[in-house]
Coordinates of C-alpha atoms in Angstrom, one line a residue:
X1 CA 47.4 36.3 38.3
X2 CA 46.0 34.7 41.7
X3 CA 44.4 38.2 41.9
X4 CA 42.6 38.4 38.7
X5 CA 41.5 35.0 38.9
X6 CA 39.5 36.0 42.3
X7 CA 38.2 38.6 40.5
X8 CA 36.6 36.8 37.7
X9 CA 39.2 37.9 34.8
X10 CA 41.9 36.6 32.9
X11 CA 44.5 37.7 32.5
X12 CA 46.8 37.5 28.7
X13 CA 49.8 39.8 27.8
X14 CA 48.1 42.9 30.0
X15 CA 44.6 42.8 29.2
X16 CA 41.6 41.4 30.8
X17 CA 38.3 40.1 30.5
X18 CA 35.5 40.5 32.9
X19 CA 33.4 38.4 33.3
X20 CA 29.7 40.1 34.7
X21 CA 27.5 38.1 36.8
X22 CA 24.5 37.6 34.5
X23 CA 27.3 36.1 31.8
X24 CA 28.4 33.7 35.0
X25 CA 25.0 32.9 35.5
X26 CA 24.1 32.1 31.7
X27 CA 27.4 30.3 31.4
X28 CA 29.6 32.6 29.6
X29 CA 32.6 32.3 32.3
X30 CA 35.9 32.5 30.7
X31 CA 37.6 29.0 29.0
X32 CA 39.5 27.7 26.4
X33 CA 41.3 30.0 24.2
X34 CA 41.3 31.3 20.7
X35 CA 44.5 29.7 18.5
X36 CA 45.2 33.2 18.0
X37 CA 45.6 33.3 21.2
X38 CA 42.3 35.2 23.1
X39 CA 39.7 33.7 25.6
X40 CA 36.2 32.7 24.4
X41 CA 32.9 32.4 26.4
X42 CA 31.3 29.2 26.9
X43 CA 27.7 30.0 25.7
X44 CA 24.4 28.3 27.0
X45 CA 21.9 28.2 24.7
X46 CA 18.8 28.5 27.1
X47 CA 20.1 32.3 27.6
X48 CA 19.8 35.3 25.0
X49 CA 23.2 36.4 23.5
X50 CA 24.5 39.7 25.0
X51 CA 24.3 42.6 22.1
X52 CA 23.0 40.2 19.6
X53 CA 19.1 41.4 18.9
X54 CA 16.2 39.4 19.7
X55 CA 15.0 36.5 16.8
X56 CA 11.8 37.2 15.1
X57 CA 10.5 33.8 13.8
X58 CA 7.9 32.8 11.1
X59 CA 4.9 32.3 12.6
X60 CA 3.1 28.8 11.4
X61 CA 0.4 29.6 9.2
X62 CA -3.3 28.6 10.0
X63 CA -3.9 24.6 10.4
X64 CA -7.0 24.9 8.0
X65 CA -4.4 25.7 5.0
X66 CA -2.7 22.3 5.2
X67 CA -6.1 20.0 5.5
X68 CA -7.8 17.7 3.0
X69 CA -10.7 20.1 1.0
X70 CA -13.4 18.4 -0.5
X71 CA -15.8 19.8 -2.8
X72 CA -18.6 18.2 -4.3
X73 CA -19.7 19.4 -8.1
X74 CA -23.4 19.4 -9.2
X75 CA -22.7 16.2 -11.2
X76 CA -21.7 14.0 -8.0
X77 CA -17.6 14.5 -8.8
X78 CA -15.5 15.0 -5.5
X79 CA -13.0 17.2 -5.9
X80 CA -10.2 16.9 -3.1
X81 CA -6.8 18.8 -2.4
X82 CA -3.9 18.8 0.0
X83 CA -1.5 21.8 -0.1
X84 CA 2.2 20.9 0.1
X85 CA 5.3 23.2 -0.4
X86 CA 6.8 22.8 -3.8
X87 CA 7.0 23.9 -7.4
X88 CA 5.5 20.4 -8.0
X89 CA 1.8 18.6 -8.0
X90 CA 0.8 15.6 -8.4
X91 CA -3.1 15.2 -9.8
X92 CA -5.0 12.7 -10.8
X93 CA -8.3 10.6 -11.1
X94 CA -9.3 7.7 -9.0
X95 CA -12.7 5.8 -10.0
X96 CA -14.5 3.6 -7.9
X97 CA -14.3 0.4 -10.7
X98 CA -12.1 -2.5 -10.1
X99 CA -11.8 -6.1 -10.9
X100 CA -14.2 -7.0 -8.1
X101 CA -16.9 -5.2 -10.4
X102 CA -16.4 -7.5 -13.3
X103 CA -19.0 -10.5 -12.2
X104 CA -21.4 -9.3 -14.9
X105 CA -18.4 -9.0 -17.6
X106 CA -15.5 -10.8 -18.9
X107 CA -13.0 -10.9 -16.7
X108 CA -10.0 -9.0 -17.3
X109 CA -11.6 -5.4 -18.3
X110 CA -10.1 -3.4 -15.6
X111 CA -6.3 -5.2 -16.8
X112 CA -7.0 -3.6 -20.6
X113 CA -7.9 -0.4 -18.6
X114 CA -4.7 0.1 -16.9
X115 CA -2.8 -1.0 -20.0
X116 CA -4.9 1.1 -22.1
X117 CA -4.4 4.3 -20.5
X118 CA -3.1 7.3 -21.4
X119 CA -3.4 6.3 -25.1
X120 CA -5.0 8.4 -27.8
X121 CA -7.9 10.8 -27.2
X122 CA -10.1 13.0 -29.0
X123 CA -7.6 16.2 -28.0
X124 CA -4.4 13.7 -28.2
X125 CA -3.9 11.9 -31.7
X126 CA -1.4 9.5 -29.7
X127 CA 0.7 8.6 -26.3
X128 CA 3.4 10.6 -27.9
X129 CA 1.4 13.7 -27.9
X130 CA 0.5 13.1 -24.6
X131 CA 3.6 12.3 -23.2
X132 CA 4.9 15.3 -24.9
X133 CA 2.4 17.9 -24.0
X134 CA 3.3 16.8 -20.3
X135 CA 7.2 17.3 -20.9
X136 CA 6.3 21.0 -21.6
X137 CA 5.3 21.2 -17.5
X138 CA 7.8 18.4 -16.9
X139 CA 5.8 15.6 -16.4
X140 CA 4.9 12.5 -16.0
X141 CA 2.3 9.7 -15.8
X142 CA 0.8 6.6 -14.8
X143 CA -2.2 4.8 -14.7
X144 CA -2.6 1.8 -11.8
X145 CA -5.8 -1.1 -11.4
X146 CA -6.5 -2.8 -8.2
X147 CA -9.2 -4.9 -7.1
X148 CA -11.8 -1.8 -6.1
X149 CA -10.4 1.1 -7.9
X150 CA -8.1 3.1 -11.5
X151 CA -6.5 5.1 -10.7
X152 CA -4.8 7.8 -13.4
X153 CA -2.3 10.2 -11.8
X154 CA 0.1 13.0 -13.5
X155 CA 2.8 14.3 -12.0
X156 CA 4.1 17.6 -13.4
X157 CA 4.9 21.6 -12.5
X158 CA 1.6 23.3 -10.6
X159 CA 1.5 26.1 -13.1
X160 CA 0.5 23.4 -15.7
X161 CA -2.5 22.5 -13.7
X162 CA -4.8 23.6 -16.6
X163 CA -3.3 21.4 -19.1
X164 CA -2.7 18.2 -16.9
X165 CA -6.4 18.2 -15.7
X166 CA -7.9 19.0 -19.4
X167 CA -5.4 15.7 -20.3
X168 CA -6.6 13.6 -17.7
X169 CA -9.9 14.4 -18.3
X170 CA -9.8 13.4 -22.1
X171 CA -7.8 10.3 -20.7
X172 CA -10.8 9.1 -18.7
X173 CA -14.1 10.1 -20.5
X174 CA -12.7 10.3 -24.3
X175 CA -10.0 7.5 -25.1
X176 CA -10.6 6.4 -28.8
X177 CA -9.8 2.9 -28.2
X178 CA -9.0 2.0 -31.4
X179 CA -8.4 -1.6 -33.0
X180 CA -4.8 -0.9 -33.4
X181 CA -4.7 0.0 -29.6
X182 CA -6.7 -3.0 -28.6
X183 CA -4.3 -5.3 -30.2
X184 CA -0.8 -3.8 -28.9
X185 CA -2.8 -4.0 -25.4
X186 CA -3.4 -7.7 -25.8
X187 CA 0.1 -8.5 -26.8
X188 CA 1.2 -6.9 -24.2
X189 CA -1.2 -8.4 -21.8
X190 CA -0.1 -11.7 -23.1
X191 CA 3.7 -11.2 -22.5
X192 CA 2.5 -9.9 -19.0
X193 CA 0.8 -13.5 -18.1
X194 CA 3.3 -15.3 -19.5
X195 CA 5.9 -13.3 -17.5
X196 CA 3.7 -13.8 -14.4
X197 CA 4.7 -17.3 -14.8
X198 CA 7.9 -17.5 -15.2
X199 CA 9.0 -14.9 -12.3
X200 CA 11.4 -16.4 -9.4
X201 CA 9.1 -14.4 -7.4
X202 CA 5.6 -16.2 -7.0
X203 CA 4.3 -13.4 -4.5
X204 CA 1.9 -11.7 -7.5
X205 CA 0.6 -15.0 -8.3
X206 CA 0.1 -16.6 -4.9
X207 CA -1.7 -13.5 -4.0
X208 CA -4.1 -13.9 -6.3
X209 CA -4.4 -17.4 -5.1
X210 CA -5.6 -17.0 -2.0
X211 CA -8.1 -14.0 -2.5
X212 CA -9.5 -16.2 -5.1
X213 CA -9.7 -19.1 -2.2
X214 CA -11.2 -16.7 0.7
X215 CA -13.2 -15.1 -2.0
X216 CA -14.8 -18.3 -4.0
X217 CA -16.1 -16.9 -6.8
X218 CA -17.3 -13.5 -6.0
X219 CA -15.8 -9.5 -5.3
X220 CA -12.6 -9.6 -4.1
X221 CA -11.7 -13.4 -5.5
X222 CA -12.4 -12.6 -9.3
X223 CA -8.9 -12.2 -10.6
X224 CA -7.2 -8.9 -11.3
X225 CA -5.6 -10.8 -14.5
X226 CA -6.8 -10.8 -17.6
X227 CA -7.4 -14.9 -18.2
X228 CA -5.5 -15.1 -22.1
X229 CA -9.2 -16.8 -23.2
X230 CA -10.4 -13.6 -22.4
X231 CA -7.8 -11.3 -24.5
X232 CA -9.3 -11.8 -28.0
X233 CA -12.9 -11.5 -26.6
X234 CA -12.6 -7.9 -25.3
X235 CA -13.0 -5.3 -27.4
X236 CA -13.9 -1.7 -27.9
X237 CA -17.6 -3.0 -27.3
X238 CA -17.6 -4.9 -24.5
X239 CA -15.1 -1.8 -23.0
X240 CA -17.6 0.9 -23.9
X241 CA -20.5 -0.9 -21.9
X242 CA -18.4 -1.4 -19.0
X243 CA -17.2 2.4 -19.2
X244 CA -21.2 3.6 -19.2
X245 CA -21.8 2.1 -15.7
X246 CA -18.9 2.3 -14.0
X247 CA -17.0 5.7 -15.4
X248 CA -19.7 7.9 -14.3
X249 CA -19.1 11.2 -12.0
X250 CA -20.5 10.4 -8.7
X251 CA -17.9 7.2 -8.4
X252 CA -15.4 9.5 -9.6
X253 CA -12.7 11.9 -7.0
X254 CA -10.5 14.1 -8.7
X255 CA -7.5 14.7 -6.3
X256 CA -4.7 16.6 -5.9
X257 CA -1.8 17.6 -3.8
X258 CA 0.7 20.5 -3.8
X259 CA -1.9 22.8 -5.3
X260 CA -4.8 25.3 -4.3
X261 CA -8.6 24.0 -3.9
X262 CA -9.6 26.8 -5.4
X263 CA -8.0 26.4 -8.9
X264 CA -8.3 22.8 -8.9
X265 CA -12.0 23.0 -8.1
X266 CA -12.6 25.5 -11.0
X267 CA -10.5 23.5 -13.6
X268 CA -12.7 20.4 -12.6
X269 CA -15.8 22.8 -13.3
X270 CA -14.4 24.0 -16.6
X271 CA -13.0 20.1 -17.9
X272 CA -15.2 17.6 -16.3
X273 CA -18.6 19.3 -15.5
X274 CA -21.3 18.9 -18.1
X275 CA -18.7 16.7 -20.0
X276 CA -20.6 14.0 -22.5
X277 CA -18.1 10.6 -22.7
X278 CA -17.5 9.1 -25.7
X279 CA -19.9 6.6 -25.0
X280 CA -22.7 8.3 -24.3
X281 CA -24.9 8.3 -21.2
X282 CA -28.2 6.1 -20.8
X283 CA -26.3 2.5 -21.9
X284 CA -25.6 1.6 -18.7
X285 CA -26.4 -2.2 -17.2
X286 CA -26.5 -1.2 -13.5
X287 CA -24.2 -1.3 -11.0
X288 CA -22.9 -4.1 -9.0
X289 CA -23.1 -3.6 -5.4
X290 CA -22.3 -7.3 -4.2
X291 CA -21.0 -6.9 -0.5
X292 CA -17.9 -9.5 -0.1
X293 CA -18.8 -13.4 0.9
X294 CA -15.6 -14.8 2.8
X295 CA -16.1 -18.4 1.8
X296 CA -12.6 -19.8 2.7
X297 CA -11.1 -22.9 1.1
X298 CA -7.9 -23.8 -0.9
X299 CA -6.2 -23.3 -4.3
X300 CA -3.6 -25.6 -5.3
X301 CA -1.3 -25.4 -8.7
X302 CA 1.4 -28.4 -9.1
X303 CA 4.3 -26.9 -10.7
X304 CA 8.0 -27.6 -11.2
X305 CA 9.7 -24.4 -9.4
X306 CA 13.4 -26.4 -10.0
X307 CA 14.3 -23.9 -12.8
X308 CA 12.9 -20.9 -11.8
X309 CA 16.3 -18.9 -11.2
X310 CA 19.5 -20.9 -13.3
X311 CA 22.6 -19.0 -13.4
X312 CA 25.9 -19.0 -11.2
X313 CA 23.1 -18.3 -7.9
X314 CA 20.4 -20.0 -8.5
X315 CA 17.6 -19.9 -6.0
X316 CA 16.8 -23.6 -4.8
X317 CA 14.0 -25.5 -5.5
X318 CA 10.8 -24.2 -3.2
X319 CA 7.0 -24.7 -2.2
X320 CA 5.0 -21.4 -1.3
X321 CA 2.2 -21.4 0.8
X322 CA 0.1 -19.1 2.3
X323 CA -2.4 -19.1 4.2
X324 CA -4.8 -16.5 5.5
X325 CA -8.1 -15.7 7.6
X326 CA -10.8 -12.8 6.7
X327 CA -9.7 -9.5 8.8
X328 CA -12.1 -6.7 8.5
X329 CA -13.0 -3.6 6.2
X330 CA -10.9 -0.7 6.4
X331 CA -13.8 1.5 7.5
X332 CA -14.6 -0.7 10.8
X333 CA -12.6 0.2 14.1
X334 CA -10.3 -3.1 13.8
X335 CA -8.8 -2.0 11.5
X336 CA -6.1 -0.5 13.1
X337 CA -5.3 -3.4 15.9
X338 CA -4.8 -5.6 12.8
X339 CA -3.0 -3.2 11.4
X340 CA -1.0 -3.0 14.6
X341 CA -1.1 -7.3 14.4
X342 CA 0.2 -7.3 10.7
X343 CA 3.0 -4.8 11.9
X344 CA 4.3 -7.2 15.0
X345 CA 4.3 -10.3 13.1
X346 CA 6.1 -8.8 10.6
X347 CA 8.7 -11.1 8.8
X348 CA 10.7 -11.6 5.4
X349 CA 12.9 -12.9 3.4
X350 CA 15.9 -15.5 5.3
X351 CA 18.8 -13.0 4.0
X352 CA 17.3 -9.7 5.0
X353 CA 19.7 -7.1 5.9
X354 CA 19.2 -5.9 9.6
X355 CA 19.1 -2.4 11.1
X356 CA 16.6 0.1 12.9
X357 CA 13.3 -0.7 11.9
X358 CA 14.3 -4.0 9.3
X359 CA 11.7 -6.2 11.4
X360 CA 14.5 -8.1 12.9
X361 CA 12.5 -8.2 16.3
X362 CA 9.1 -9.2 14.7
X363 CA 7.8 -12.3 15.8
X364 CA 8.0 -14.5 12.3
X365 CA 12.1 -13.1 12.4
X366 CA 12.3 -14.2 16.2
X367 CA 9.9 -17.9 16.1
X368 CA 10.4 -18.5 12.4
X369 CA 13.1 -18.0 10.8
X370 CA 15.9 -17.7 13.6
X371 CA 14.5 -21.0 14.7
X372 CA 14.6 -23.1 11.6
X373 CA 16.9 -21.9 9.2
X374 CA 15.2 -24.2 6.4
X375 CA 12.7 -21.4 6.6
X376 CA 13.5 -19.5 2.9
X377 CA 10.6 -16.8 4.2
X378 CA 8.3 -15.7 6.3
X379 CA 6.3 -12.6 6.1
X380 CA 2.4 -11.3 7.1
X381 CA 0.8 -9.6 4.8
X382 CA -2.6 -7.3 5.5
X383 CA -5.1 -7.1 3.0
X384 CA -7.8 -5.1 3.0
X385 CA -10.6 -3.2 1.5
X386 CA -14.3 -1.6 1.8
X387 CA -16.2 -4.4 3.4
X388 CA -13.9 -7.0 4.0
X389 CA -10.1 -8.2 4.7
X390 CA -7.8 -10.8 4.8
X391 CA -4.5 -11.1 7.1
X392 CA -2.5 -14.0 5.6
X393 CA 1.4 -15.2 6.1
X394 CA 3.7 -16.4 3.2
X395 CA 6.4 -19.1 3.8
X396 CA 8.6 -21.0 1.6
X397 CA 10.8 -23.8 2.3
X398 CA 12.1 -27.2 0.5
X399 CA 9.7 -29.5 -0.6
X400 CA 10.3 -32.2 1.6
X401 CA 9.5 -30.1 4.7
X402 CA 6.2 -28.6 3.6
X403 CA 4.4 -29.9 6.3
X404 CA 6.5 -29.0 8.8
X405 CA 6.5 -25.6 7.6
X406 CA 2.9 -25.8 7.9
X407 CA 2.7 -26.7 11.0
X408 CA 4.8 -23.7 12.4
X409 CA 2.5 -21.0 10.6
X410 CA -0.3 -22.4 11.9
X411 CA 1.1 -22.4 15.4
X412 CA 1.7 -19.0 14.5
X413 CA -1.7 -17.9 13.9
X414 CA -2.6 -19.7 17.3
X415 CA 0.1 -17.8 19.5
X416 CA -1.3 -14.7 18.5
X417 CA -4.6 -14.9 20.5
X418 CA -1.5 -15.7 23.4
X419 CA 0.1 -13.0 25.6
X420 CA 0.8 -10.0 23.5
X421 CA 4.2 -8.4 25.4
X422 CA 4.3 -4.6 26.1
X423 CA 7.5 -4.3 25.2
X424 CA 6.5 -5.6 21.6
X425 CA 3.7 -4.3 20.9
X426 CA 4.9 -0.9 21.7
X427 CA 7.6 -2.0 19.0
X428 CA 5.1 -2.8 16.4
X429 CA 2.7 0.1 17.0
X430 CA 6.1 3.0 16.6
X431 CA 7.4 0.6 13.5
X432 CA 3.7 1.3 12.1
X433 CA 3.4 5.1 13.1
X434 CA 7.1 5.6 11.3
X435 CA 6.2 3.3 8.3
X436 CA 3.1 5.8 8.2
X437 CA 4.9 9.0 8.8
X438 CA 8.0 8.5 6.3
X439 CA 5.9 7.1 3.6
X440 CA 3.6 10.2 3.4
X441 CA 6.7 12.0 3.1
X442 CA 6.4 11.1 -0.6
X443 CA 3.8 13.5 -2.8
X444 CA 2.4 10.6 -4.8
X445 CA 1.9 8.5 -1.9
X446 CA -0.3 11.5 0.1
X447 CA -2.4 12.0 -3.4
X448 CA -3.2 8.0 -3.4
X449 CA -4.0 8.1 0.4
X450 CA -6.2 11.4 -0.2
X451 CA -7.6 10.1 -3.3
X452 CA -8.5 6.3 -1.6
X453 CA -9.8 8.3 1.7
X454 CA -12.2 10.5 0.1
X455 CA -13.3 7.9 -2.6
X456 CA -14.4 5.6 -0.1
X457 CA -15.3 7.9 3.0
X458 CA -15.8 11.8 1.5
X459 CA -13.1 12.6 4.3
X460 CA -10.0 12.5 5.2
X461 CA -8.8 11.1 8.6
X462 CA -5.1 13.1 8.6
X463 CA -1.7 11.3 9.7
X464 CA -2.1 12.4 13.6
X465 CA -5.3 10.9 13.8
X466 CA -4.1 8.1 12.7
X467 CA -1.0 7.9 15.1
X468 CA -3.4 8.7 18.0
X469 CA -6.1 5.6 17.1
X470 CA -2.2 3.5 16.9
X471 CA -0.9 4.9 20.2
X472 CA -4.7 3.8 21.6
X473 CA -4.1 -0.1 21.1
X474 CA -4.0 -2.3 23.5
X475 CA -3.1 -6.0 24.1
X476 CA -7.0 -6.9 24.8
X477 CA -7.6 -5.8 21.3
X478 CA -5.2 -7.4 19.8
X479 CA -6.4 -10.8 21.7
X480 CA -10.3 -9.7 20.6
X481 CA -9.6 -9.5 16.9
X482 CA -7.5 -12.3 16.3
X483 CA -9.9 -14.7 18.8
X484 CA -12.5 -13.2 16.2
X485 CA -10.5 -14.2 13.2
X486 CA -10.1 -17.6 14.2
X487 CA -13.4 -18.9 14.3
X488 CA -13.2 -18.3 10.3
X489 CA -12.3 -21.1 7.8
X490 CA -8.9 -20.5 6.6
X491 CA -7.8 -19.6 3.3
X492 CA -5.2 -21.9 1.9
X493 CA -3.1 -21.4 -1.3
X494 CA 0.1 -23.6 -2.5
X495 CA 2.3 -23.7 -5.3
X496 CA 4.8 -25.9 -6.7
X497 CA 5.7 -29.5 -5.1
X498 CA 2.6 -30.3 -3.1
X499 CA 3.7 -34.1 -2.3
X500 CA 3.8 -33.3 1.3
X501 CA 1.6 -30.9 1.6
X502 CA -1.3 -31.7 4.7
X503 CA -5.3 -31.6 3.0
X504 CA -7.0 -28.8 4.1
X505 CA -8.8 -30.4 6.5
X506 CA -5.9 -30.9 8.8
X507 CA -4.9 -27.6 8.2
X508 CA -8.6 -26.3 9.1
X509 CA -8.4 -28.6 12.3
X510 CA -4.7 -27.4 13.3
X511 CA -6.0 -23.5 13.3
X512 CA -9.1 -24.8 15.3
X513 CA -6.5 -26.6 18.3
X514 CA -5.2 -24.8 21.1
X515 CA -1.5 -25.5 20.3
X516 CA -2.0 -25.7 16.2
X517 CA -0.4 -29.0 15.5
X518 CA -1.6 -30.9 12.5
X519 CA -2.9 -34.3 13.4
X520 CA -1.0 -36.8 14.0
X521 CA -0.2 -39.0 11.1
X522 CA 0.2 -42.6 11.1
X523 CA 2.1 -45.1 8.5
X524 CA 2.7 -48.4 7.8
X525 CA 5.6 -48.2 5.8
X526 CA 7.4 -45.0 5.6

């Protein structure tokens, strides 16, 4: 035994393994044993495997297959694509028409829109035949309204691409509108407001709030609601002039992922080039091109929030405020740092789970609500869009400590001009990158980004890019943009108790201090 051992073998019931140098070097010396008994190598993986052949891999294919493809169409109609692996696509239509185009119009068009969509065409006698015409390709649909831009998207099998752009296409430039769709819409718009109201969640409403308080008036400030004066004045009329000027090729991108330019480009050609809309062309009353005016200012609605939630849980009794400053457009350079400042502030709800990447370490967790656990929540949200932006925070709290609660957002806002730590904002800028990389994981979320991109820019700026532009911040820009930000007037909005709440003037001179303390307030009696 002593012998073979010297030797390099083992030895087991007479036979014996030996064990060459080359397998010594690449770490396949005799060890443990077999439970039948027999030795087995320990095998390094940085070495090849004796007698087993050499791998041939896949090789990657070319990097030009996997970028954004625009093409533009003689009548102004982007047409852009992003090839994914998969049996499915998702394609759809994003128009350049929003709420913040509505200043010549009643208010509220772009809300019938959204709930209008998808209803019957000239092709499609109703949404059932629609819906069922995409079941053959199993598919699905959706149509969504923002503040600058429709968007109507399909889901559904990439050998159905004919079908599901011929649909969308008689979706957007064909809809029949009729009086019997009109009033289901404004029923259903009615329910919508009412529901609005009613929800234990104010976010929706306090949103619109404050853009209509940064935005007096104009753009971005005109509300993405439907006001319910509005929903008996709109009808196919007033929907057919707004359609002329704004539903018109050259503000139009059809986009698509999980498909091939090629065949997208020529079913745009055969379905939406040379295509006359139902409401004819020459009708149309110009375009509005305002540029966004930040005005700042507040909005305030008085309302009793005590029975929002009843039931064996309910949700106490709370104020919301929010307030925000104007950021920048999402076509300037800034953009990322406050993307970067949105992500390290952070935030949320008072009983939000913890874990990798939950925000726990975000400064609005850490100074806000670990501190004062009156706090009900906290969070930062990021706004922006073509020529303007608005970073705001949401907090909620009892009544009775509204201004206190106040106070500590605007000392909030202040401290971030402070010291920006490397250790955090190296958090916030790989929370971002992650948040960037695992959404676009998701097919519908790469066809909005490519959609958005190309609408507003013709181009695409891929995920990489983007995660290079994040790595590049540093503290200094972080300090330059928000130092920017706070020579603006804020934007204040409130809802529910406002006893307590400090006038806006306070708050103006609190965001204008160098510790962002609310003056001082003296009483006689208390």
């Amino acid at each position: 035994w002593g012998r073979a051992a010297a030797l390099g073998t083992r030895s087991r019931r007479g036979s014996a393994v030996t064990v060459s140098p080359v397998s010594r070097r690449c770490g396949l010396a005799a060890g443990r044993s077999y439970s039948g008994g027999g030795a087995y190598p320990s095998v390094s993986l940085t070495c090849p495997l004796p007698g087993v052949p050499k791998a041939v891999f896949a090789a990657a294919e070319s990097r030009e297959r996997f970028e954004t493809r625009v093409t533009v169409l003689e009548n102004g109609l982007r047409v852009a694509s992003q090839n994914k692996f998969g049996q499915f696509c998702t394609v759809g239509i994003l128009v350049n028409s929003g709420s913040r185009h509505e200043a010549k119009y009643l208010s509220g068009i772009s809300h019938f829109l959204e709930k209008l969509a998808f209803s019957s065409t000239a092709q499609f006698g109703s949404k059932d035949e629609i819906l069922l015409t995409l079941e053959k390709h199993g598919g699905i649909c959706d149509c969504q309204a923002s503040r600058d831009t429709i968007m109507y998207a399909v889901s559904a099998d990439a050998r159905g691409l004919d079908t599901v752009v011929n649909l969308l296409a008689d979706v957007t430039l064909q809809p029949r509108l009729s009086d019997e769709e009109i009033e289901m819409t404004r029923m259903a718009i009615r329910f919508e407001l009412e529901d609005l109201n009613m929800r234990p969640d104010p976010e929706p409403l306090l949103t619109e709030m404050i853009h209509a308080a940064a935005f007096r008036d104009n753009t971005v400030g005109l509300n993405r609601f439907c006001p319910v004066e509005n929903t008996d004045k709109i009808d196919r009329d007033v929907l057919h002039s707004y359609l002329s000027s704004y539903y018109t090729p050259d503000r139009m991108v059809l986009a698509g992922v999980g498909i091939e330019h090629e065949h997208l480009v020529e079913c745009a050609r055969k379905y939406l080039l040379g295509v006359e809309p139902v409401w004819g062309t020459g009708r149309s009353r110009g375009v509005d091109r305002s540029v966004a005016q930040y005005t700042g200012g507040i909005v305030k609605v008085e309302k009793d929030m005590s029975d929002v939630s009843l039931g064996p849980t309910p949700i106490p009794e709370l104020t919301h405020i929010m307030i925000g400053l104007e950021s920048c457009s999402f076509l300037e350079d800034d953009f990322i740092p406050f993307a970067v400042l949105n992500m390290m502030m952070g935030g949320g709800g008072s009983f939000s789970a913890g874990g990798p990447g939950k925000g726990m370490f975000t400064r609005l967790y850490l100074n806000v609500l670990n501190r004062h656990h009156w706090m009900y929540n906290a969070t930062s949200y990021h706004h922006s869009y073509e020529d303007t932006g608005l970073l705001c925070i949401h907090a909620s709290a009892d009544p009775k400590q509204v201004r206190e609660m106040v106070e500590i957002i605007t000392r909030e806002f202040i401290l971030m001009a402070g010291a920006v730590g490397e250790v955090e904002l190296e958090r916030a800028k790989t929370q971002l990158k992650s948040m960037l990389m695992m959404n676009l994981e998701s097919r519908p979320v790469i066809f909005e980004d490519v959609g958005r991109q190309v609408l507003a820019t013709n181009t695409r700026k891929l995920p990489h890019e983007l995660c290079a532009l994040i790595s590049q911040v540093k503290p200094t820009d972080i300090k330059r943009v928000v130092t920017k930000m706070l020579h603006k007037k804020p934007a204040v909005a409130a809802l529910g108790d406002l006893t307590d709440l400090p006038t806006y003037e306070h708050i103006q001179a609190a965001l204008s201090s160098k510790d962002g303390r609310l003056p001082r307030l003296y009483r006689l009696f208390r």
